[in-house]
Amino acid sequence: MLNVVLTGFMATGKTVVGHIVARRLGRPFVDTDMEIERRTGLSVREIFARHGEAFFRQQEAALVKELAERRGLVIATGGGTLTNPTNLALLKAGGVIVALTARPEVIAARIRDPEERPLLAGRRGPELVARVEELMTRRKEVYEAADFTVATDNRAPGEVAAMIIEFLKGGSAGGTQGHG
Ligand code: S3P
Protein backbone atom coordinates (compact mmCIF):
# COMPACT_ATOMS: atom_id res chain seq x y z
CA MET A 1 0.00 0.00 0.00
CA LEU A 2 1.54 3.29 -1.11
CA ASN A 3 1.99 6.26 1.21
CA VAL A 4 -0.08 9.37 0.60
CA VAL A 5 2.27 12.35 0.69
CA LEU A 6 0.90 15.87 1.01
CA THR A 7 2.98 18.73 -0.28
CA GLY A 8 2.33 22.39 -1.06
CA PHE A 9 3.18 25.83 0.23
CA MET A 10 2.88 26.84 3.88
CA ALA A 11 -0.72 27.31 5.02
CA THR A 12 -2.31 25.30 2.22
CA GLY A 13 -3.74 22.95 4.87
CA LYS A 14 -1.42 19.94 4.61
CA THR A 15 -1.58 19.10 8.31
CA VAL A 16 -5.32 19.54 8.77
CA VAL A 17 -6.24 17.79 5.52
CA GLY A 18 -3.69 15.02 6.10
CA HIS A 19 -5.18 14.32 9.47
CA ILE A 20 -8.68 13.99 8.03
CA VAL A 21 -7.53 11.78 5.14
CA ALA A 22 -5.68 9.49 7.57
CA ARG A 23 -8.66 9.23 9.89
CA ARG A 24 -11.11 8.49 7.07
CA LEU A 25 -8.79 5.86 5.56
CA GLY A 26 -7.84 4.41 8.94
CA ARG A 27 -4.15 4.95 8.23
CA PRO A 28 -1.39 6.29 10.50
CA PHE A 29 -0.66 10.01 10.10
CA VAL A 30 2.76 11.61 10.31
CA ASP A 31 3.38 15.35 10.05
CA THR A 32 7.09 15.87 9.39
CA ASP A 33 7.31 19.25 11.17
CA MET A 34 5.51 17.89 14.23
CA GLU A 35 7.66 14.77 14.29
CA ILE A 36 10.86 16.85 14.07
CA GLU A 37 9.54 19.05 16.88
CA ARG A 38 8.78 15.96 18.97
CA ARG A 39 12.20 14.43 18.40
CA THR A 40 14.22 17.58 19.02
CA GLY A 41 11.99 18.94 21.78
CA LEU A 42 12.06 22.30 19.98
CA SER A 43 9.57 24.18 17.81
CA VAL A 44 10.46 24.73 14.14
CA ARG A 45 10.94 28.38 14.98
CA GLU A 46 13.40 27.50 17.77
CA ILE A 47 15.29 25.03 15.57
CA PHE A 48 15.84 27.70 12.91
CA ALA A 49 16.83 30.30 15.54
CA ARG A 50 19.22 28.09 17.49
CA HIS A 51 20.65 25.76 14.87
CA GLY A 52 19.85 27.36 11.49
CA GLU A 53 17.93 26.19 8.43
CA ALA A 54 20.62 23.71 7.31
CA PHE A 55 20.21 21.76 10.55
CA PHE A 56 16.42 21.71 10.11
CA ARG A 57 16.82 20.42 6.54
CA GLN A 58 19.13 17.64 7.81
CA GLN A 59 16.53 16.56 10.34
CA GLU A 60 13.89 16.67 7.63
CA ALA A 61 15.96 14.57 5.21
CA ALA A 62 16.75 11.96 7.88
CA LEU A 63 13.07 11.65 8.77
CA VAL A 64 12.02 11.40 5.10
CA LYS A 65 14.52 8.60 4.56
CA GLU A 66 12.97 6.71 7.44
CA LEU A 67 9.33 7.36 6.44
CA ALA A 68 9.96 6.47 2.79
CA GLU A 69 10.83 2.95 3.87
CA ARG A 70 7.39 2.51 5.41
CA ARG A 71 4.09 1.98 3.59
CA GLY A 72 0.46 2.84 4.15
CA LEU A 73 1.11 6.17 5.88
CA VAL A 74 -0.45 9.54 5.28
CA ILE A 75 2.44 12.02 5.46
CA ALA A 76 2.09 15.80 5.64
CA THR A 77 5.44 17.30 4.65
CA GLY A 78 6.69 20.84 5.31
CA GLY A 79 6.40 23.36 2.50
CA GLY A 80 10.09 23.02 1.69
CA THR A 81 10.58 19.27 2.18
CA LEU A 82 10.30 18.24 -1.45
CA THR A 83 12.61 20.99 -2.68
CA ASN A 84 15.35 18.52 -1.75
CA PRO A 85 15.46 16.26 -4.85
CA THR A 86 16.44 13.22 -2.77
CA ASN A 87 13.41 13.71 -0.51
CA LEU A 88 11.16 14.02 -3.57
CA ALA A 89 12.60 10.90 -5.23
CA LEU A 90 12.37 8.81 -2.05
CA LEU A 91 8.78 9.79 -1.27
CA LYS A 92 7.67 9.48 -4.88
CA ALA A 93 9.08 5.96 -5.13
CA GLY A 94 6.85 4.71 -2.32
CA GLY A 95 3.93 7.07 -2.44
CA VAL A 96 1.34 9.11 -4.25
CA ILE A 97 2.18 12.82 -4.10
CA VAL A 98 -0.72 15.21 -3.59
CA ALA A 99 -0.15 18.97 -3.80
CA LEU A 100 -2.40 21.52 -2.13
CA THR A 101 -2.41 25.03 -3.56
CA ALA A 102 -3.77 28.44 -2.63
CA ARG A 103 -3.24 31.93 -4.04
CA PRO A 104 -0.58 34.02 -2.29
CA GLU A 105 -3.20 36.45 -0.91
CA VAL A 106 -5.15 33.55 0.59
CA ILE A 107 -1.98 32.12 2.14
CA ALA A 108 -1.01 35.51 3.61
CA ALA A 109 -4.50 35.87 5.09
CA ARG A 110 -4.32 32.41 6.66
CA ILE A 111 -0.99 33.11 8.35
CA ARG A 112 -1.84 34.81 11.62
CA ASP A 113 1.67 34.75 13.04
CA PRO A 114 4.44 34.90 10.41
CA GLU A 115 6.99 34.61 13.24
CA GLU A 116 6.11 30.94 13.55
CA ARG A 117 7.32 30.43 10.01
CA PRO A 118 10.99 31.42 9.93
CA LEU A 119 11.05 31.88 6.14
CA LEU A 120 8.28 34.48 6.40
CA ALA A 121 9.33 36.12 9.65
CA GLY A 122 9.27 39.90 9.86
CA ARG A 123 6.86 40.37 6.95
CA ARG A 124 3.38 41.81 7.09
CA GLY A 125 0.71 42.86 4.56
CA PRO A 126 1.96 43.39 0.99
CA GLU A 127 5.51 42.37 1.99
CA LEU A 128 4.22 39.04 3.21
CA VAL A 129 2.30 38.46 -0.03
CA ALA A 130 5.41 39.37 -2.05
CA ARG A 131 7.58 36.96 -0.06
CA VAL A 132 5.03 34.16 -0.50
CA GLU A 133 4.95 34.86 -4.27
CA GLU A 134 8.73 34.80 -4.46
CA LEU A 135 9.11 31.46 -2.65
CA MET A 136 6.17 29.95 -4.49
CA THR A 137 7.62 30.85 -7.88
CA ARG A 138 10.94 29.31 -6.89
CA ARG A 139 9.20 26.08 -5.84
CA LYS A 140 6.66 25.89 -8.64
CA GLU A 141 8.27 22.92 -10.42
CA VAL A 142 8.50 20.91 -7.22
CA TYR A 143 4.83 21.27 -6.38
CA GLU A 144 3.95 20.58 -10.01
CA ALA A 145 5.65 17.18 -9.79
CA ALA A 146 2.63 15.96 -7.78
CA ASP A 147 0.34 13.20 -9.06
CA PHE A 148 -2.75 15.14 -8.04
CA THR A 149 -3.34 18.80 -7.18
CA VAL A 150 -6.19 20.38 -5.28
CA ALA A 151 -6.83 24.14 -5.02
CA THR A 152 -7.83 24.85 -1.45
CA ASP A 153 -8.70 28.57 -1.81
CA ASN A 154 -12.45 28.17 -1.42
CA ARG A 155 -12.69 24.69 0.02
CA ALA A 156 -13.10 23.42 3.55
CA PRO A 157 -10.50 20.85 4.69
CA GLY A 158 -13.13 18.08 4.73
CA GLU A 159 -13.96 18.70 1.09
CA VAL A 160 -10.27 18.72 0.08
CA ALA A 161 -9.83 15.43 1.96
CA ALA A 162 -12.85 13.92 0.15
CA MET A 163 -11.36 14.91 -3.22
CA ILE A 164 -8.06 13.26 -2.35
CA ILE A 165 -9.77 10.05 -1.23
CA GLU A 166 -11.83 10.01 -4.43
CA PHE A 167 -8.63 10.39 -6.46
CA LEU A 168 -6.97 7.56 -4.54
CA LYS A 169 -9.93 5.34 -5.35
CA GLY A 170 -9.41 6.06 -9.04
CA GLY A 171 -12.01 8.78 -9.59
CA SER A 172 -11.22 12.14 -11.21
CA ALA A 173 -12.42 14.08 -8.14
CA GLY A 174 -12.31 17.53 -9.70
CA GLY A 175 -8.64 18.20 -8.94
CA THR A 176 -5.84 18.29 -11.47
CA GLN A 177 -3.99 15.11 -12.29
CA GLY A 178 -0.27 15.38 -12.89
CA HIS A 179 1.82 13.55 -15.43
CA GLY A 180 4.54 12.56 -13.02
C1 S3P B 1 8.80 25.53 5.52
C2 S3P B 1 7.51 25.19 5.85
C3 S3P B 1 7.10 24.87 7.22
C4 S3P B 1 8.28 24.36 8.03
C5 S3P B 1 9.42 25.32 7.95
C6 S3P B 1 9.90 25.54 6.52
C7 S3P B 1 9.10 25.85 4.11
O1 S3P B 1 6.08 23.89 7.18
O2 S3P B 1 8.68 23.10 7.57
O3 S3P B 1 9.01 26.54 8.52
O4 S3P B 1 10.29 25.81 3.73
O5 S3P B 1 8.15 26.12 3.34
P1 S3P B 1 4.54 24.18 6.74
O6 S3P B 1 4.49 24.13 5.26
O7 S3P B 1 3.80 23.06 7.38
O8 S3P B 1 4.19 25.53 7.30
Tab-separated table of N, CA, C and O in Angstrom, residues 28-126:
chain	number	residue	atom	x	y	z
A	28	PRO	N	-2.182	5.442	9.601
A	28	PRO	CA	-1.394	6.293	10.504
A	28	PRO	C	-1.042	7.619	9.827
A	28	PRO	O	-0.809	7.652	8.609
A	29	PHE	N	-0.996	8.674	10.614
A	29	PHE	CA	-0.665	10.005	10.102
A	29	PHE	C	0.650	10.489	10.695
A	29	PHE	O	0.859	10.389	11.906
A	30	VAL	N	1.519	11.004	9.837
A	30	VAL	CA	2.763	11.612	10.312
A	30	VAL	C	2.894	12.993	9.688
A	30	VAL	O	2.777	13.145	8.468
A	31	ASP	N	3.107	14.001	10.529
A	31	ASP	CA	3.381	15.348	10.046
A	31	ASP	C	4.870	15.577	10.285
A	31	ASP	O	5.334	15.496	11.436
A	32	THR	N	5.626	15.835	9.228
A	32	THR	CA	7.089	15.873	9.390
A	32	THR	C	7.541	16.986	10.346
A	32	THR	O	8.405	16.758	11.182
A	33	ASP	N	6.924	18.169	10.249
A	33	ASP	CA	7.310	19.251	11.166
A	33	ASP	C	7.052	18.849	12.619
A	33	ASP	O	7.892	19.059	13.491
A	34	MET	N	5.872	18.271	12.855
A	34	MET	CA	5.511	17.893	14.227
A	34	MET	C	6.425	16.782	14.755
A	34	MET	O	6.793	16.780	15.937
A	35	GLU	N	6.784	15.858	13.869
A	35	GLU	CA	7.663	14.768	14.288
A	35	GLU	C	9.077	15.290	14.599
A	35	GLU	O	9.708	14.867	15.564
A	36	ILE	N	9.545	16.236	13.799
A	36	ILE	CA	10.860	16.851	14.066
A	36	ILE	C	10.804	17.618	15.392
A	36	ILE	O	11.734	17.560	16.201
A	37	GLU	N	9.699	18.305	15.620
A	37	GLU	CA	9.541	19.047	16.880
A	37	GLU	C	9.538	18.087	18.067
A	37	GLU	O	10.158	18.340	19.098
A	38	ARG	N	8.856	16.955	17.894
A	38	ARG	CA	8.783	15.964	18.971
A	38	ARG	C	10.177	15.402	19.278
A	38	ARG	O	10.593	15.312	20.417
A	39	ARG	N	10.892	15.067	18.209
A	39	ARG	CA	12.197	14.430	18.396
A	39	ARG	C	13.255	15.370	18.968
A	39	ARG	O	14.129	14.951	19.704
A	40	THR	N	13.197	16.630	18.553
A	40	THR	CA	14.217	17.578	19.020
A	40	THR	C	13.793	18.281	20.309
A	40	THR	O	14.631	18.885	20.990
A	41	GLY	N	12.493	18.224	20.604
A	41	GLY	CA	11.989	18.941	21.777
A	41	GLY	C	11.978	20.445	21.561
A	41	GLY	O	11.889	21.220	22.513
A	42	LEU	N	12.055	20.865	20.298
A	42	LEU	CA	12.063	22.295	19.981
A	42	LEU	C	11.015	22.585	18.910
A	42	LEU	O	10.715	21.705	18.099
A	43	SER	N	10.488	23.808	18.892
A	43	SER	CA	9.569	24.181	17.812
A	43	SER	C	10.394	24.462	16.557
A	43	SER	O	11.609	24.710	16.654
A	44	VAL	N	9.745	24.443	15.400
A	44	VAL	CA	10.460	24.725	14.142
A	44	VAL	C	11.135	26.099	14.247
A	44	VAL	O	12.290	26.276	13.859
A	45	ARG	N	10.399	27.022	14.807
A	45	ARG	CA	10.942	28.377	14.977
A	45	ARG	C	12.228	28.346	15.811
A	45	ARG	O	13.225	28.997	15.485
A	46	GLU	N	12.204	27.593	16.911
A	46	GLU	CA	13.396	27.500	17.769
A	46	GLU	C	14.548	26.787	17.069
A	46	GLU	O	15.711	27.160	17.230
A	47	ILE	N	14.225	25.758	16.290
A	47	ILE	CA	15.286	25.028	15.573
A	47	ILE	C	16.012	25.980	14.617
A	47	ILE	O	17.235	26.037	14.584
A	48	PHE	N	15.230	26.751	13.849
A	48	PHE	CA	15.845	27.704	12.913
A	48	PHE	C	16.693	28.727	13.683
A	48	PHE	O	17.800	29.060	13.284
A	49	ALA	N	16.138	29.234	14.786
A	49	ALA	CA	16.829	30.297	15.536
A	49	ALA	C	18.113	29.797	16.183
A	49	ALA	O	19.136	30.474	16.157
A	50	ARG	N	18.046	28.586	16.745
A	50	ARG	CA	19.219	28.088	17.486
A	50	ARG	C	20.231	27.390	16.614
A	50	ARG	O	21.429	27.453	16.859
A	51	HIS	N	19.743	26.624	15.637
A	51	HIS	CA	20.650	25.763	14.865
A	51	HIS	C	20.723	26.098	13.380
A	51	HIS	O	21.549	25.529	12.664
A	52	GLY	N	19.817	26.960	12.894
A	52	GLY	CA	19.845	27.357	11.492
A	52	GLY	C	19.032	26.447	10.583
A	52	GLY	O	18.682	25.332	10.949
A	53	GLU	N	18.760	26.950	9.369
A	53	GLU	CA	17.930	26.188	8.431
A	53	GLU	C	18.600	24.887	7.998
A	53	GLU	O	17.933	23.861	7.851
A	54	ALA	N	19.928	24.924	7.797
A	54	ALA	CA	20.616	23.715	7.314
A	54	ALA	C	20.401	22.536	8.262
A	54	ALA	O	20.170	21.405	7.818
A	55	PHE	N	20.431	22.811	9.549
A	55	PHE	CA	20.210	21.757	10.549
A	55	PHE	C	18.780	21.213	10.438
A	55	PHE	O	18.556	20.005	10.467
A	56	PHE	N	17.815	22.140	10.270
A	56	PHE	CA	16.418	21.711	10.110
A	56	PHE	C	16.284	20.810	8.884
A	56	PHE	O	15.622	19.767	8.923
A	57	ARG	N	16.925	21.203	7.785
A	57	ARG	CA	16.825	20.420	6.541
A	57	ARG	C	17.470	19.039	6.706
A	57	ARG	O	17.017	18.069	6.096
A	58	GLN	N	18.507	18.946	7.532
A	58	GLN	CA	19.134	17.642	7.810
A	58	GLN	C	18.166	16.734	8.566
A	58	GLN	O	18.024	15.558	8.254
A	59	GLN	N	17.514	17.311	9.561
A	59	GLN	CA	16.531	16.558	10.342
A	59	GLN	C	15.409	16.065	9.433
A	59	GLN	O	14.956	14.929	9.522
A	60	GLU	N	14.982	16.964	8.556
A	60	GLU	CA	13.894	16.673	7.626
A	60	GLU	C	14.285	15.519	6.697
A	60	GLU	O	13.514	14.562	6.520
A	61	ALA	N	15.497	15.587	6.148
A	61	ALA	CA	15.963	14.567	5.209
A	61	ALA	C	16.106	13.208	5.898
A	61	ALA	O	15.765	12.165	5.321
A	62	ALA	N	16.588	13.218	7.138
A	62	ALA	CA	16.754	11.961	7.883
A	62	ALA	C	15.389	11.323	8.146
A	62	ALA	O	15.214	10.107	8.001
A	63	LEU	N	14.418	12.153	8.494
A	63	LEU	CA	13.066	11.646	8.768
A	63	LEU	C	12.418	11.115	7.486
A	63	LEU	O	11.790	10.053	7.486
A	64	VAL	N	12.593	11.838	6.385
A	64	VAL	CA	12.021	11.403	5.096
A	64	VAL	C	12.576	10.037	4.702
A	64	VAL	O	11.844	9.148	4.268
A	65	LYS	N	13.867	9.857	4.907
A	65	LYS	CA	14.522	8.596	4.556
A	65	LYS	C	13.853	7.442	5.317
A	65	LYS	O	13.577	6.382	4.757
A	66	GLU	N	13.602	7.705	6.567
A	66	GLU	CA	12.975	6.714	7.440
A	66	GLU	C	11.513	6.444	7.018
A	66	GLU	O	11.104	5.294	6.867
A	67	LEU	N	10.756	7.507	6.786
A	67	LEU	CA	9.333	7.357	6.444
A	67	LEU	C	9.150	6.709	5.075
A	67	LEU	O	8.198	5.952	4.859
A	68	ALA	N	10.074	7.004	4.162
A	68	ALA	CA	9.959	6.470	2.790
A	68	ALA	C	10.123	4.961	2.757
A	68	ALA	O	9.724	4.306	1.798
A	69	GLU	N	10.678	4.411	3.811
A	69	GLU	CA	10.831	2.953	3.872
A	69	GLU	C	9.555	2.274	4.367
A	69	GLU	O	9.412	1.066	4.278
A	70	ARG	N	8.647	3.079	4.908
A	70	ARG	CA	7.392	2.506	5.413
A	70	ARG	C	6.302	2.632	4.341
A	70	ARG	O	6.474	3.308	3.335
A	71	ARG	N	5.193	1.954	4.553
A	71	ARG	CA	4.088	1.984	3.590
A	71	ARG	C	2.770	2.173	4.317
A	71	ARG	O	2.628	1.803	5.476
A	72	GLY	N	1.799	2.719	3.600
A	72	GLY	CA	0.457	2.844	4.149
A	72	GLY	C	0.241	4.064	5.024
A	72	GLY	O	-0.793	4.209	5.659
A	73	LEU	N	1.231	4.975	5.035
A	73	LEU	CA	1.111	6.169	5.877
A	73	LEU	C	0.451	7.314	5.111
A	73	LEU	O	0.505	7.357	3.880
A	74	VAL	N	-0.114	8.235	5.847
A	74	VAL	CA	-0.449	9.542	5.283
A	74	VAL	C	0.579	10.494	5.878
A	74	VAL	O	0.716	10.576	7.108
A	75	ILE	N	1.339	11.163	5.007
A	75	ILE	CA	2.441	12.016	5.462
A	75	ILE	C	2.199	13.461	5.024
A	75	ILE	O	2.073	13.739	3.828
A	76	ALA	N	2.132	14.368	5.979
A	76	ALA	CA	2.091	15.797	5.640
A	76	ALA	C	3.519	16.306	5.739
A	76	ALA	O	4.140	16.211	6.804
A	77	THR	N	4.062	16.791	4.642
A	77	THR	CA	5.441	17.304	4.650
A	77	THR	C	5.416	18.810	4.918
A	77	THR	O	4.369	19.443	4.847
A	78	GLY	N	6.572	19.383	5.196
A	78	GLY	CA	6.687	20.837	5.314
A	78	GLY	C	6.726	21.428	3.905
A	78	GLY	O	7.013	20.711	2.939
A	79	GLY	N	6.454	22.713	3.815
A	79	GLY	CA	6.398	23.360	2.501
A	79	GLY	C	7.691	23.269	1.708
A	79	GLY	O	7.696	23.367	0.477
A	80	GLY	N	8.817	23.061	2.394
A	80	GLY	CA	10.095	23.020	1.691
A	80	GLY	C	10.677	21.619	1.551
A	80	GLY	O	11.721	21.437	0.921
A	81	THR	N	10.010	20.629	2.129
A	81	THR	CA	10.580	19.273	2.185
A	81	THR	C	10.957	18.730	0.802
A	81	THR	O	12.047	18.196	0.609
A	82	LEU	N	10.053	18.864	-0.150
A	82	LEU	CA	10.298	18.238	-1.453
A	82	LEU	C	11.194	19.074	-2.373
A	82	LEU	O	11.475	18.665	-3.495
A	83	THR	N	11.657	20.223	-1.880
A	83	THR	CA	12.614	20.993	-2.684
A	83	THR	C	13.971	20.298	-2.671
A	83	THR	O	14.833	20.600	-3.485
A	84	ASN	N	14.153	19.363	-1.748
A	84	ASN	CA	15.353	18.517	-1.749
A	84	ASN	C	15.058	17.348	-2.701
A	84	ASN	O	14.162	16.544	-2.430
A	85	PRO	N	15.774	17.264	-3.833
A	85	PRO	CA	15.464	16.257	-4.854
A	85	PRO	C	15.504	14.823	-4.318
A	85	PRO	O	14.743	13.973	-4.776
A	86	THR	N	16.375	14.573	-3.344
A	86	THR	CA	16.436	13.219	-2.765
A	86	THR	C	15.146	12.924	-2.013
A	86	THR	O	14.581	11.832	-2.128
A	87	ASN	N	14.667	13.886	-1.236
A	87	ASN	CA	13.405	13.707	-0.512
A	87	ASN	C	12.264	13.420	-1.491
A	87	ASN	O	11.446	12.529	-1.268
A	88	LEU	N	12.228	14.190	-2.571
A	88	LEU	CA	11.163	14.020	-3.570
A	88	LEU	C	11.236	12.621	-4.181
A	88	LEU	O	10.232	11.913	-4.262
A	89	ALA	N	12.444	12.215	-4.582
A	89	ALA	CA	12.603	10.902	-5.230
A	89	ALA	C	12.218	9.772	-4.275
A	89	ALA	O	11.506	8.835	-4.665
A	90	LEU	N	12.655	9.866	-3.026
A	90	LEU	CA	12.367	8.812	-2.046
A	90	LEU	C	10.868	8.690	-1.787
A	90	LEU	O	10.314	7.593	-1.761
A	91	LEU	N	10.212	9.834	-1.596
A	91	LEU	CA	8.784	9.789	-1.267
A	91	LEU	C	7.939	9.417	-2.480
A	91	LEU	O	6.918	8.741	-2.356
A	92	LYS	N	8.393	9.805	-3.654
A	92	LYS	CA	7.666	9.477	-4.881
A	92	LYS	C	7.750	7.977	-5.184
A	92	LYS	O	6.801	7.380	-5.684
A	93	ALA	N	8.880	7.393	-4.851
A	93	ALA	CA	9.079	5.961	-5.134
A	93	ALA	C	8.104	5.086	-4.342
A	93	ALA	O	7.698	4.029	-4.812
A	94	GLY	N	7.732	5.547	-3.150
A	94	GLY	CA	6.851	4.714	-2.317
A	94	GLY	C	5.509	5.340	-2.038
A	94	GLY	O	4.784	4.885	-1.146
A	95	GLY	N	5.172	6.388	-2.777
A	95	GLY	CA	3.929	7.072	-2.442
A	95	GLY	C	3.289	7.819	-3.592
A	95	GLY	O	3.876	7.987	-4.653
A	96	VAL	N	2.072	8.250	-3.330
A	96	VAL	CA	1.343	9.112	-4.253
A	96	VAL	C	1.518	10.523	-3.710
A	96	VAL	O	1.295	10.766	-2.520
A	97	ILE	N	1.944	11.447	-4.560
A	97	ILE	CA	2.181	12.816	-4.099
A	97	ILE	C	0.971	13.683	-4.435
A	97	ILE	O	0.548	13.768	-5.592
A	98	VAL	N	0.432	14.326	-3.416
A	98	VAL	CA	-0.724	15.207	-3.593
A	98	VAL	C	-0.323	16.623	-3.192
A	98	VAL	O	0.162	16.839	-2.075
A	99	ALA	N	-0.498	17.574	-4.105
A	99	ALA	CA	-0.151	18.969	-3.795
A	99	ALA	C	-1.403	19.780	-3.497
A	99	ALA	O	-2.417	19.661	-4.184
A	100	LEU	N	-1.327	20.579	-2.451
A	100	LEU	CA	-2.401	21.522	-2.129
A	100	LEU	C	-1.925	22.910	-2.535
A	100	LEU	O	-0.761	23.261	-2.292
A	101	THR	N	-2.797	23.686	-3.155
A	101	THR	CA	-2.408	25.032	-3.563
A	101	THR	C	-3.364	26.065	-2.973
A	101	THR	O	-4.469	25.725	-2.540
A	102	ALA	N	-2.918	27.302	-2.969
A	102	ALA	CA	-3.772	28.439	-2.631
A	102	ALA	C	-3.076	29.678	-3.186
A	102	ALA	O	-1.839	29.690	-3.306
A	103	ARG	N	-3.838	30.685	-3.524
A	103	ARG	CA	-3.244	31.925	-4.036
A	103	ARG	C	-2.456	32.615	-2.920
A	103	ARG	O	-2.818	32.496	-1.736
A	104	PRO	N	-1.415	33.347	-3.295
A	104	PRO	CA	-0.581	34.023	-2.294
A	104	PRO	C	-1.371	34.884	-1.310
A	104	PRO	O	-1.096	34.884	-0.114
A	105	GLU	N	-2.397	35.586	-1.797
A	105	GLU	CA	-3.196	36.446	-0.911
A	105	GLU	C	-3.937	35.601	0.117
A	105	GLU	O	-4.105	36.008	1.267
A	106	VAL	N	-4.408	34.441	-0.316
A	106	VAL	CA	-5.146	33.547	0.586
A	106	VAL	C	-4.187	33.006	1.640
A	106	VAL	O	-4.505	32.950	2.833
A	107	ILE	N	-2.992	32.629	1.207
A	107	ILE	CA	-1.982	32.116	2.140
A	107	ILE	C	-1.627	33.185	3.177
A	107	ILE	O	-1.616	32.926	4.378
A	108	ALA	N	-1.372	34.408	2.691
A	108	ALA	CA	-1.008	35.505	3.606
A	108	ALA	C	-2.123	35.737	4.625
A	108	ALA	O	-1.852	35.962	5.804
A	109	ALA	N	-3.361	35.639	4.182
A	109	ALA	CA	-4.499	35.865	5.091
A	109	ALA	C	-4.623	34.739	6.117
A	109	ALA	O	-5.072	34.960	7.238
A	110	ARG	N	-4.214	33.534	5.727
A	110	ARG	CA	-4.318	32.406	6.658
A	110	ARG	C	-3.213	32.420	7.714
A	110	ARG	O	-3.339	31.773	8.752
A	111	ILE	N	-2.123	33.115	7.423
A	111	ILE	CA	-0.991	33.109	8.355
A	111	ILE	C	-1.168	34.210	9.390
A	111	ILE	O	-0.963	35.390	9.105
A	112	ARG	N	-1.582	33.802	10.580
A	112	ARG	CA	-1.842	34.805	11.622
A	112	ARG	C	-0.545	35.297	12.229
A	112	ARG	O	-0.394	36.462	12.530
A	113	ASP	N	0.405	34.365	12.415
A	113	ASP	CA	1.668	34.747	13.042
A	113	ASP	C	2.854	34.331	12.178
A	113	ASP	O	3.356	33.215	12.287
A	114	PRO	N	3.325	35.247	11.306
A	114	PRO	CA	4.440	34.903	10.414
A	114	PRO	C	5.706	34.513	11.185
A	114	PRO	O	6.573	33.823	10.652
A	115	GLU	N	5.790	34.925	12.449
A	115	GLU	CA	6.994	34.610	13.237
A	115	GLU	C	7.138	33.101	13.472
A	115	GLU	O	8.218	32.614	13.746
A	116	GLU	N	6.031	32.390	13.377
A	116	GLU	CA	6.107	30.935	13.553
A	116	GLU	C	6.689	30.244	12.341
A	116	GLU	O	7.025	29.066	12.386
A	117	ARG	N	6.736	30.976	11.226
A	117	ARG	CA	7.325	30.428	10.008
A	117	ARG	C	8.579	31.226	9.681
A	117	ARG	O	8.493	32.320	9.120
A	118	PRO	N	9.737	30.667	10.042
A	118	PRO	CA	10.986	31.419	9.926
A	118	PRO	C	11.238	32.018	8.542
A	118	PRO	O	11.800	33.112	8.439
A	119	LEU	N	10.779	31.358	7.489
A	119	LEU	CA	11.050	31.881	6.145
A	119	LEU	C	10.172	33.084	5.803
A	119	LEU	O	10.411	33.768	4.815
A	120	LEU	N	9.175	33.339	6.645
A	120	LEU	CA	8.276	34.477	6.400
A	120	LEU	C	8.395	35.535	7.494
A	120	LEU	O	7.722	36.570	7.450
A	121	ALA	N	9.233	35.262	8.472
A	121	ALA	CA	9.335	36.119	9.654
A	121	ALA	C	9.625	37.577	9.289
A	121	ALA	O	10.362	37.857	8.343
A	122	GLY	N	9.006	38.474	10.027
A	122	GLY	CA	9.271	39.899	9.859
A	122	GLY	C	8.468	40.550	8.751
A	122	GLY	O	8.602	41.744	8.501
A	123	ARG	N	7.633	39.776	8.047
A	123	ARG	CA	6.856	40.372	6.954
A	123	ARG	C	5.386	40.485	7.319
A	123	ARG	O	4.823	39.602	7.940
A	124	ARG	N	4.800	41.562	6.844
A	124	ARG	CA	3.376	41.808	7.089
A	124	ARG	C	2.765	42.361	5.808
A	124	ARG	O	3.467	42.946	4.988
A	125	GLY	N	1.450	42.216	5.664
A	125	GLY	CA	0.711	42.861	4.562
A	125	GLY	C	1.306	42.553	3.198
A	125	GLY	O	1.620	41.402	2.896
A	126	PRO	N	1.482	43.592	2.368
A	126	PRO	CA	1.963	43.388	0.995
A	126	PRO	C	3.350	42.721	0.947
A	126	PRO	O	3.645	41.975	0.025
